C-alpha positions in Angstrom: -15.3 25.3 -22.8 -17.9 23.7 -19.6 -16.8 20.4 -20.1 -13.1 21.3 -20.0 -13.5 22.9 -16.4 -15.7 19.6 -15.7 -13.0 17.3 -17.1 -10.4 19.5 -14.8 -12.5 19.1 -11.9 -12.4 15.6 -11.8 -8.8 15.0 -12.3 -8.3 17.0 -9.4 -10.5 14.8 -7.7 -9.2 11.6 -8.7 -5.4 13.4 -7.4 -6.6 14.2 -4.1 -8.4 10.6 -4.0 -4.9 9.1 -4.7 -3.5 11.2 -1.9 -5.9 9.6 0.8 -5.5 6.1 -0.2 -1.5 6.2 -0.5 -1.9 8.8 3.1 -3.9 5.4 4.6 -1.3 3.0 3.3 1.4 4.9 5.1 -0.1 5.0 8.4 -1.3 1.6 8.1 2.7 0.9 7.4 4.1 2.8 10.2 2.1 1.5 12.7 3.7 -1.8 12.9 6.7 -2.1 15.9 10.3 -3.0 14.9 9.9 -6.3 16.0 6.6 -7.1 14.2 8.3 -6.1 10.9 11.2 -8.4 11.7 8.8 -11.2 12.5 6.9 -10.9 9.1 10.1 -11.0 7.2 11.5 -13.9 9.2 8.1 -15.8 8.3 8.7 -14.9 4.1 11.9 -15.7 4.5 10.9 -19.2 6.2 8.2 -19.6 3.3 10.8 -18.8 0.8 13.0 -21.8 2.1 10.4 -24.3 2.2 11.2 -26.5 -0.4 8.4 -26.4 -3.3 6.7 -29.5 -2.5 5.9 -28.9 0.9 3.9 -25.5 0.6 0.5 -25.3 0.9 
């Protein structure tokens, strides 16, 4: 039965590690100002609007 405990503990640690990664990504995402978000979105739209042959 001991290996079941180890497997459960490993699973719990995996869930905790995933939560840490998600929290870090969310913190980075929220660090942008509204102006920065608008600028990034406009850049993406400009890239999509370019003709296929002019993309690098």
